[in-house]
Short mmCIF file of N, CA and C in Angstrom, two decimals:
data_model
loop_
_atom_site.label_atom_id
_atom_site.label_comp_id
_atom_site.label_asym_id
_atom_site.label_seq_id
_atom_site.Cartn_x
_atom_site.Cartn_y
_atom_site.Cartn_z
N MET A 1318 108.04 126.94 96.78
CA MET A 1318 108.20 125.60 97.07
C MET A 1318 107.16 124.74 96.10
N LYS A 1319 107.46 123.96 95.52
CA LYS A 1319 106.86 122.87 94.63
C LYS A 1319 105.84 122.12 95.33
N SER A 1320 104.70 121.80 94.76
CA SER A 1320 103.92 121.00 95.61
C SER A 1320 103.99 119.71 95.64
N LEU A 1321 103.53 118.96 96.89
CA LEU A 1321 103.64 117.39 96.85
C LEU A 1321 102.91 116.68 95.87
N PRO A 1322 103.65 115.71 95.46
CA PRO A 1322 102.70 114.56 94.67
C PRO A 1322 102.14 114.04 95.25
N PHE A 1323 100.88 113.40 94.75
CA PHE A 1323 99.88 112.67 95.38
C PHE A 1323 99.38 111.62 94.16
N GLU A 1324 98.78 110.72 94.76
CA GLU A 1324 98.68 109.49 93.66
C GLU A 1324 97.89 108.49 94.38
N LYS A 1325 97.13 107.49 93.97
CA LYS A 1325 96.52 106.46 94.46
C LYS A 1325 97.43 105.82 95.39
N VAL A 1326 98.63 105.38 94.90
CA VAL A 1326 99.55 104.84 96.01
C VAL A 1326 100.81 106.13 96.01
N THR A 1327 101.02 106.47 97.22
CA THR A 1327 102.17 107.43 97.14
C THR A 1327 103.51 106.91 98.12
N ILE A 1328 104.67 106.83 97.42
CA ILE A 1328 105.62 106.05 97.81
C ILE A 1328 106.51 107.17 98.39
N VAL A 1329 106.78 107.14 99.88
CA VAL A 1329 107.55 107.76 100.63
C VAL A 1329 109.02 107.31 101.02
N MET A 1330 109.99 108.51 100.84
CA MET A 1330 111.25 107.72 101.40
C MET A 1330 111.79 109.08 102.26
N GLY A 1331 112.62 108.54 103.24
CA GLY A 1331 113.48 109.74 104.15
C GLY A 1331 114.36 110.20 103.39
N SER A 1332 115.14 109.79 102.21
CA SER A 1332 116.05 110.31 101.65
C SER A 1332 116.14 109.85 100.18
N ARG A 1333 116.83 110.84 99.51
CA ARG A 1333 116.95 110.25 97.77
C ARG A 1333 117.92 108.88 97.76
N SER A 1334 118.63 108.82 98.77
CA SER A 1334 119.32 107.73 98.57
C SER A 1334 118.87 106.15 98.99
N ASP A 1335 117.44 106.46 99.60
CA ASP A 1335 116.66 105.48 99.47
C ASP A 1335 115.93 104.97 98.34
N TRP A 1336 116.00 105.63 97.26
CA TRP A 1336 115.30 105.19 96.03
C TRP A 1336 115.94 104.02 95.24
N ALA A 1337 117.19 103.70 95.78
CA ALA A 1337 117.72 102.55 95.19
C ALA A 1337 116.83 101.18 95.79
N THR A 1338 116.34 101.51 97.14
CA THR A 1338 115.58 100.15 97.37
C THR A 1338 114.31 100.33 97.16
N MET A 1339 113.46 101.59 97.38
CA MET A 1339 112.00 101.98 97.29
C MET A 1339 111.97 102.03 95.69
N SER A 1340 112.62 101.90 94.74
CA SER A 1340 112.23 101.75 93.44
C SER A 1340 111.65 100.49 93.36
N ASN A 1341 112.02 99.42 93.79
CA ASN A 1341 111.60 98.01 93.89
C ASN A 1341 110.11 98.08 93.98
N ALA A 1342 109.52 98.96 94.81
CA ALA A 1342 108.11 99.24 94.99
C ALA A 1342 107.07 99.49 93.80
N THR A 1343 107.86 99.90 92.90
CA THR A 1343 107.05 100.53 91.60
C THR A 1343 107.14 99.29 90.78
N LYS A 1344 107.76 98.34 90.73
CA LYS A 1344 107.82 97.11 89.92
C LYS A 1344 106.27 96.74 89.79
N PRO A 1345 105.89 96.04 90.78
CA PRO A 1345 104.60 95.31 90.86
C PRO A 1345 103.46 96.51 90.35
N LEU A 1346 103.64 97.74 91.10
CA LEU A 1346 102.49 98.66 90.78
C LEU A 1346 102.62 98.92 89.51
N THR A 1347 103.64 99.37 88.52
CA THR A 1347 103.67 99.56 87.22
C THR A 1347 102.86 98.21 86.29
N GLU A 1348 103.57 96.99 86.80
CA GLU A 1348 102.96 96.12 85.96
C GLU A 1348 101.57 95.63 86.30
N LEU A 1349 100.97 96.15 87.41
CA LEU A 1349 99.71 96.11 87.51
C LEU A 1349 98.53 97.22 87.18
N GLU A 1350 99.42 98.41 86.84
CA GLU A 1350 98.61 99.54 86.37
C GLU A 1350 98.00 100.23 87.29
N VAL A 1351 98.74 100.34 88.51
CA VAL A 1351 98.27 101.04 89.56
C VAL A 1351 98.98 102.59 89.74
N PRO A 1352 98.47 103.57 89.50
CA PRO A 1352 99.13 104.72 89.56
C PRO A 1352 99.91 105.03 90.85
N PHE A 1353 101.22 105.64 90.87
CA PHE A 1353 101.88 105.76 92.10
C PHE A 1353 102.49 107.31 91.86
N ALA A 1354 103.09 107.90 92.94
CA ALA A 1354 103.79 109.17 92.95
C ALA A 1354 105.02 108.58 93.88
N THR A 1355 106.15 109.55 93.77
CA THR A 1355 107.00 109.21 94.70
C THR A 1355 107.55 110.68 95.36
N VAL A 1356 107.81 110.83 96.60
CA VAL A 1356 108.18 111.92 97.44
C VAL A 1356 109.05 111.82 98.37
N VAL A 1357 110.34 112.55 98.48
CA VAL A 1357 111.15 112.49 99.66
C VAL A 1357 110.39 113.24 100.74
N VAL A 1358 110.52 112.91 101.99
CA VAL A 1358 109.87 113.19 103.22
C VAL A 1358 110.94 113.10 104.36
N SER A 1359 111.54 113.85 105.02
CA SER A 1359 112.34 113.41 106.13
C SER A 1359 111.91 113.37 107.24
N ALA A 1360 111.54 112.45 107.93
CA ALA A 1360 111.15 112.99 109.78
C ALA A 1360 111.81 113.95 110.06
N HIS A 1361 113.10 114.20 110.08
CA HIS A 1361 113.95 114.97 110.96
C HIS A 1361 114.41 115.93 110.13
N ARG A 1362 114.77 115.88 108.76
CA ARG A 1362 115.19 117.18 108.04
C ARG A 1362 114.22 117.99 107.20
N THR A 1363 113.00 117.46 107.27
CA THR A 1363 111.76 118.11 106.74
C THR A 1363 110.55 117.89 107.65
N PRO A 1364 110.55 118.18 108.67
CA PRO A 1364 109.40 117.96 109.54
C PRO A 1364 108.06 118.84 109.02
N GLN A 1365 108.29 120.12 108.50
CA GLN A 1365 107.07 120.67 107.96
C GLN A 1365 106.53 120.03 106.81
N ARG A 1366 107.13 119.47 105.84
CA ARG A 1366 106.78 118.65 104.91
C ARG A 1366 105.93 117.39 105.08
N LEU A 1367 106.76 116.97 105.93
CA LEU A 1367 105.91 115.47 106.67
C LEU A 1367 104.66 115.72 107.09
N VAL A 1368 104.44 116.77 107.81
CA VAL A 1368 103.32 117.12 108.41
C VAL A 1368 102.20 117.56 107.53
N GLU A 1369 102.83 118.29 106.38
CA GLU A 1369 101.99 118.61 105.17
C GLU A 1369 101.30 117.22 104.49
N PHE A 1370 102.35 116.40 103.99
CA PHE A 1370 102.18 115.31 103.48
C PHE A 1370 101.53 114.48 103.97
N ALA A 1371 101.54 114.00 105.22
CA ALA A 1371 100.76 112.80 106.28
C ALA A 1371 99.34 113.68 106.54
N SER A 1372 99.22 114.81 106.86
CA SER A 1372 97.87 115.65 106.96
C SER A 1372 97.09 115.87 105.60
N GLU A 1373 97.81 115.66 104.35
CA GLU A 1373 96.73 116.07 103.24
C GLU A 1373 96.53 114.81 102.27
N ALA A 1374 97.43 113.83 102.54
CA ALA A 1374 97.21 112.77 101.53
C ALA A 1374 96.10 111.90 101.22
N HIS A 1375 95.32 111.78 102.24
CA HIS A 1375 94.08 111.36 102.21
C HIS A 1375 92.86 112.15 101.24
N LYS A 1376 93.19 113.58 101.62
CA LYS A 1376 92.48 114.79 100.98
C LYS A 1376 92.67 114.71 99.22
N LYS A 1377 93.87 114.39 98.91
CA LYS A 1377 94.22 114.44 97.88
C LYS A 1377 94.41 112.98 96.98
N GLY A 1378 93.69 112.39 97.23
CA GLY A 1378 93.59 111.03 96.49
C GLY A 1378 94.28 110.01 96.82
N THR A 1379 95.13 110.03 97.61
CA THR A 1379 96.25 108.95 98.02
C THR A 1379 95.47 107.97 99.07
N GLN A 1380 95.42 106.70 98.71
CA GLN A 1380 94.46 105.59 99.34
C GLN A 1380 95.34 104.81 100.18
N VAL A 1381 96.80 104.26 99.67
CA VAL A 1381 97.57 103.73 100.35
C VAL A 1381 99.07 104.63 100.29
N ILE A 1382 99.74 104.68 101.62
CA ILE A 1382 101.12 105.20 101.51
C ILE A 1382 102.26 103.91 102.08
N ILE A 1383 103.37 103.94 101.11
CA ILE A 1383 104.40 103.02 101.13
C ILE A 1383 105.47 103.83 101.64
N ALA A 1384 106.02 103.64 102.97
CA ALA A 1384 107.04 104.66 103.29
C ALA A 1384 108.05 103.60 103.87
N GLY A 1385 109.32 104.30 103.18
CA GLY A 1385 110.96 103.54 103.42
C GLY A 1385 111.54 104.60 103.96
N ALA A 1386 112.41 103.93 104.94
CA ALA A 1386 113.26 104.70 106.25
C ALA A 1386 114.28 103.86 106.63
N GLY A 1387 115.67 104.51 106.87
CA GLY A 1387 116.43 103.87 107.37
C GLY A 1387 117.15 104.24 108.68
N GLY A 1388 117.83 103.56 109.30
CA GLY A 1388 118.55 104.05 110.85
C GLY A 1388 117.37 104.29 111.65
N SER A 1389 116.85 105.42 112.21
CA SER A 1389 116.14 105.69 113.19
C SER A 1389 114.70 105.34 112.86
N ALA A 1390 114.40 105.27 111.32
CA ALA A 1390 113.52 105.11 110.80
C ALA A 1390 112.06 105.60 111.32
N HIS A 1391 111.89 106.78 111.52
CA HIS A 1391 110.60 107.43 112.20
C HIS A 1391 109.55 107.55 111.36
N LEU A 1392 109.88 107.75 109.84
CA LEU A 1392 109.06 108.26 108.72
C LEU A 1392 107.60 107.28 108.89
N PRO A 1393 107.58 106.15 108.89
CA PRO A 1393 106.82 105.08 108.46
C PRO A 1393 105.73 105.66 109.63
N GLY A 1394 106.22 105.48 111.07
CA GLY A 1394 105.22 105.79 112.04
C GLY A 1394 104.72 106.85 112.49
N MET A 1395 105.65 108.04 111.83
CA MET A 1395 105.19 109.54 112.06
C MET A 1395 103.96 109.36 111.11
N ILE A 1396 103.87 109.18 109.87
CA ILE A 1396 103.19 109.38 108.78
C ILE A 1396 101.57 108.55 109.67
N ALA A 1397 101.98 107.44 109.96
CA ALA A 1397 100.68 106.67 110.53
C ALA A 1397 99.95 107.04 111.64
N ALA A 1398 100.76 108.26 112.51
CA ALA A 1398 100.35 108.85 113.36
C ALA A 1398 99.25 110.09 113.02
N MET A 1399 99.90 110.50 111.86
CA MET A 1399 98.99 111.84 111.70
C MET A 1399 98.27 111.45 110.41
N SER A 1400 97.71 110.20 109.71
CA SER A 1400 97.07 109.85 108.75
C SER A 1400 96.33 108.76 108.60
N PRO A 1401 95.16 109.04 108.52
CA PRO A 1401 94.03 107.74 108.52
C PRO A 1401 94.22 106.68 107.50
N LEU A 1402 95.26 107.27 106.57
CA LEU A 1402 95.51 106.13 105.53
C LEU A 1402 96.48 104.54 106.04
N PRO A 1403 96.08 103.61 105.21
CA PRO A 1403 97.12 102.58 105.55
C PRO A 1403 98.39 103.04 105.25
N VAL A 1404 99.62 102.40 106.26
CA VAL A 1404 100.86 102.77 105.79
C VAL A 1404 101.63 101.52 105.74
N ILE A 1405 102.08 101.21 104.77
CA ILE A 1405 102.90 100.03 104.67
C ILE A 1405 104.72 100.45 104.46
N ALA A 1406 105.30 99.81 105.79
CA ALA A 1406 106.81 100.16 105.91
C ALA A 1406 107.56 99.57 105.44
N VAL A 1407 108.80 100.12 104.64
CA VAL A 1407 109.90 99.22 104.20
C VAL A 1407 111.09 99.84 105.14
N PRO A 1408 111.61 98.59 105.85
CA PRO A 1408 112.86 99.04 106.49
C PRO A 1408 114.06 99.48 105.22
N VAL A 1409 114.91 100.10 105.21
CA VAL A 1409 115.86 100.27 104.33
C VAL A 1409 117.02 100.18 104.95
N GLU A 1410 117.71 99.25 104.28
CA GLU A 1410 119.25 98.67 104.74
C GLU A 1410 120.30 100.03 105.16
N SER A 1411 120.73 99.90 106.17
CA SER A 1411 121.62 100.97 106.77
C SER A 1411 122.89 100.28 106.64
N ARG A 1412 124.19 101.43 107.05
CA ARG A 1412 125.28 101.15 107.08
C ARG A 1412 125.81 100.37 108.01
N PHE A 1413 125.20 100.69 109.29
CA PHE A 1413 125.66 100.03 110.74
C PHE A 1413 125.27 98.59 110.94
N MET A 1414 124.07 98.49 111.05
CA MET A 1414 123.35 96.96 111.36
C MET A 1414 122.50 96.54 109.87
N THR A 1415 123.11 96.85 109.03
CA THR A 1415 122.68 96.58 107.62
C THR A 1415 120.93 96.17 107.53
N GLY A 1416 120.47 97.11 108.22
CA GLY A 1416 118.92 97.31 108.25
C GLY A 1416 118.02 96.88 109.57
N MET A 1417 118.79 96.18 110.28
CA MET A 1417 117.96 95.56 111.73
C MET A 1417 117.59 96.85 112.37
N ASP A 1418 118.41 97.76 112.51
CA ASP A 1418 118.31 98.96 113.40
C ASP A 1418 116.96 99.54 112.62
N SER A 1419 116.90 99.71 111.29
CA SER A 1419 115.46 100.24 110.71
C SER A 1419 114.38 99.16 111.00
N LEU A 1420 114.45 98.06 110.74
CA LEU A 1420 113.28 96.93 110.87
C LEU A 1420 112.78 97.27 112.50
N LEU A 1421 113.79 96.96 113.34
CA LEU A 1421 113.52 97.16 114.90
C LEU A 1421 113.05 98.47 115.32
N SER A 1422 113.40 99.61 114.51
CA SER A 1422 112.69 100.83 114.87
C SER A 1422 111.15 101.09 114.29
N ILE A 1423 110.88 100.36 113.27
CA ILE A 1423 109.84 100.46 112.34
C ILE A 1423 108.74 99.56 113.36
N VAL A 1424 109.22 98.38 113.62
CA VAL A 1424 108.05 97.30 114.24
C VAL A 1424 107.84 97.76 115.75
N GLN A 1425 108.44 98.43 116.42
CA GLN A 1425 108.11 98.86 117.68
C GLN A 1425 107.16 99.95 117.83
N MET A 1426 106.14 100.12 116.85
CA MET A 1426 104.95 100.99 117.28
C MET A 1426 104.33 100.58 118.57
N PRO A 1427 103.56 101.80 119.01
CA PRO A 1427 102.87 101.58 120.19
C PRO A 1427 101.53 101.44 119.60
N ARG A 1428 101.06 100.66 120.83
CA ARG A 1428 99.51 100.44 120.42
C ARG A 1428 98.72 101.33 119.73
N GLY A 1429 97.89 101.31 118.67
CA GLY A 1429 97.00 102.39 118.34
C GLY A 1429 97.49 103.21 117.06
N VAL A 1430 98.58 102.67 116.79
CA VAL A 1430 99.59 103.41 115.69
C VAL A 1430 99.76 102.06 114.71
N ALA A 1431 99.06 101.61 113.80
CA ALA A 1431 99.04 100.62 113.06
C ALA A 1431 100.15 100.91 111.97
N VAL A 1432 101.50 100.06 111.54
CA VAL A 1432 101.88 100.11 110.36
C VAL A 1432 102.27 98.42 109.98
N ALA A 1433 101.87 98.35 108.72
CA ALA A 1433 102.28 97.08 107.98
C ALA A 1433 103.64 97.08 107.74
N THR A 1434 104.53 96.18 108.40
CA THR A 1434 105.90 96.15 107.83
C THR A 1434 106.60 95.33 107.07
N GLN A 1435 107.18 95.37 106.24
CA GLN A 1435 107.72 94.20 105.13
C GLN A 1435 109.18 94.16 105.50
N ALA A 1436 109.62 93.33 104.81
CA ALA A 1436 110.97 92.82 104.83
C ALA A 1436 112.08 93.86 104.79
N VAL A 1437 113.15 93.76 104.86
CA VAL A 1437 114.33 94.85 104.75
C VAL A 1437 114.90 94.93 103.21
N GLY A 1438 115.15 95.84 102.94
CA GLY A 1438 115.28 95.90 101.72
C GLY A 1438 114.54 95.68 100.38
N ALA A 1439 115.21 95.56 99.38
CA ALA A 1439 114.45 95.54 97.77
C ALA A 1439 113.37 94.57 98.03
N SER A 1440 113.65 93.30 98.59
CA SER A 1440 112.57 92.59 98.44
C SER A 1440 111.01 93.14 99.42
N GLY A 1441 111.28 93.65 100.36
CA GLY A 1441 110.49 94.51 101.29
C GLY A 1441 109.78 95.49 100.29
N ALA A 1442 110.64 96.05 99.55
CA ALA A 1442 109.81 97.20 98.79
C ALA A 1442 108.99 96.42 97.76
N PHE A 1443 109.37 95.63 97.21
CA PHE A 1443 108.54 94.62 95.98
C PHE A 1443 107.39 94.39 96.58
N ASN A 1444 107.57 93.88 97.64
CA ASN A 1444 106.34 93.27 98.60
C ASN A 1444 105.25 94.31 99.03
N ALA A 1445 105.85 95.44 99.63
CA ALA A 1445 104.94 96.90 99.64
C ALA A 1445 104.14 97.10 98.42
N GLY A 1446 104.86 97.06 97.56
CA GLY A 1446 104.09 97.47 95.99
C GLY A 1446 102.99 96.67 95.93
N LEU A 1447 103.42 95.29 95.94
CA LEU A 1447 102.29 94.25 95.67
C LEU A 1447 101.03 94.36 96.69
N MET A 1448 101.51 94.50 98.11
CA MET A 1448 100.76 94.74 99.00
C MET A 1448 99.56 95.83 98.62
N ALA A 1449 99.90 96.98 98.37
CA ALA A 1449 99.47 98.11 98.08
C ALA A 1449 98.40 97.75 97.07
N ALA A 1450 98.66 97.08 96.11
CA ALA A 1450 97.82 96.55 94.83
C ALA A 1450 96.71 95.59 95.34
N GLN A 1451 97.08 94.90 96.09
CA GLN A 1451 96.24 93.99 96.76
C GLN A 1451 94.95 94.65 97.73
N MET A 1452 95.77 95.72 98.58
CA MET A 1452 94.63 96.52 99.02
C MET A 1452 93.62 97.17 98.27
N LEU A 1453 93.99 97.71 97.17
CA LEU A 1453 93.25 98.57 96.40
C LEU A 1453 92.36 97.36 95.67
N SER A 1454 92.90 96.36 95.56
CA SER A 1454 91.89 95.50 94.68
C SER A 1454 90.74 94.98 95.40
N LEU A 1455 90.57 95.29 96.81
CA LEU A 1455 89.58 94.83 97.24
C LEU A 1455 88.06 95.75 96.88
N SER A 1456 88.39 97.07 96.35
CA SER A 1456 87.39 97.96 96.08
C SER A 1456 87.42 98.18 94.25
N ASP A 1457 88.34 97.49 93.45
CA ASP A 1457 88.48 97.66 92.20
C ASP A 1457 88.72 96.14 91.62
N SER A 1458 87.53 95.68 91.02
CA SER A 1458 87.52 94.43 90.52
C SER A 1458 88.25 94.46 89.03
N ASP A 1459 88.88 95.43 88.37
CA ASP A 1459 89.38 95.22 87.37
C ASP A 1459 90.99 94.77 87.75
N LEU A 1460 91.03 95.77 88.59
CA LEU A 1460 92.69 95.63 89.13
C LEU A 1460 92.78 93.84 89.92
N GLN A 1461 91.79 93.76 90.50
CA GLN A 1461 91.56 92.06 91.17
C GLN A 1461 91.90 91.22 90.08
N GLN A 1462 91.36 91.46 88.81
CA GLN A 1462 91.72 90.53 87.55
C GLN A 1462 93.07 90.92 87.30
N ARG A 1463 93.29 91.74 87.16
CA ARG A 1463 94.90 92.13 86.66
C ARG A 1463 95.84 91.17 87.84
N LEU A 1464 95.57 91.35 89.06
CA LEU A 1464 96.45 90.43 90.07
C LEU A 1464 96.06 89.10 89.81
N ILE A 1465 95.17 88.43 89.79
CA ILE A 1465 95.05 87.02 89.76
C ILE A 1465 96.07 86.50 88.52
N ALA A 1466 95.51 87.51 87.28
CA ALA A 1466 96.56 86.85 86.02
C ALA A 1466 97.68 87.18 86.43
N TRP A 1467 98.27 88.13 87.06
CA TRP A 1467 99.72 88.45 87.37
C TRP A 1467 100.03 87.06 88.33
N ARG A 1468 99.29 86.62 89.39
CA ARG A 1468 99.78 85.72 90.20
C ARG A 1468 99.89 84.50 89.32
N GLU A 1469 99.02 84.33 88.46
CA GLU A 1469 99.01 82.69 87.60
C GLU A 1469 100.28 82.77 86.74
N GLN A 1470 100.80 84.16 86.49
CA GLN A 1470 102.07 83.99 85.62
C GLN A 1470 103.27 84.09 86.33
N GLN A 1471 103.04 84.28 87.61
CA GLN A 1471 104.29 84.09 88.69
C GLN A 1471 104.61 82.37 89.02
N SER A 1472 103.25 81.74 88.85
CA SER A 1472 103.21 80.37 89.09
C SER A 1472 103.73 79.76 87.94
N GLU A 1473 103.35 80.30 87.02
CA GLU A 1473 103.85 79.45 85.69
C GLU A 1473 105.26 79.52 85.62
N GLN A 1474 106.21 80.63 85.97
CA GLN A 1474 107.36 80.70 85.93
C GLN A 1474 108.31 79.90 86.84
N VAL A 1475 107.51 79.30 87.50
CA VAL A 1475 108.41 78.32 88.32
C VAL A 1475 108.48 76.85 87.83
N PRO A 1476 109.70 76.32 87.51
CA PRO A 1476 109.80 75.34 86.87
C PRO A 1476 109.53 74.07 87.75
N LEU A 1477 109.16 72.94 87.04
CA LEU A 1477 108.83 71.66 87.65
C LEU A 1477 109.69 70.76 88.27
N SER A 1478 111.03 70.94 87.57
CA SER A 1478 112.15 70.48 88.15
C SER A 1478 113.49 71.29 87.61
N VAL A 1479 114.73 70.81 88.38
CA VAL A 1479 116.12 71.33 88.52
C VAL A 1479 116.41 71.04 87.03
N GLU A 1480 116.32 70.25 86.15
CA GLU A 1480 116.92 69.73 84.55
C GLU A 1480 116.70 70.64 83.75
#
């Protein structure tokens, strides 16, 4: 079996099909030059991989985990239950309830198991990448400067009028 990839930010998804959504998390990370890795870990289909990933990530250099899942969406909560690292959850849109089932599953975490939940879908994944960079910038002044410049650029792109 290939070894699991780990990086400063590790993006985890429950299924390869979640990549269409979760790839959006890589955009701000790439722009801000934050190293990341991606891995597919299913809470239901690969439980041993889940245990290995969640229990090893902090030892392998990961500092923030972004976990996306759809449907019953157990992945972010299970990782948070087994890891001391911050977990940012992204509810992935599902066929049945357009992601509301994923969102409700993720935000119903029991007391003592914290998961920072973002919006459903692509914008939530993008914001998860941005939030991971913000978390890392607390102890990385170079990243913090890149983040400040990135925000200024975002502001400059907003027009003054609609004309």
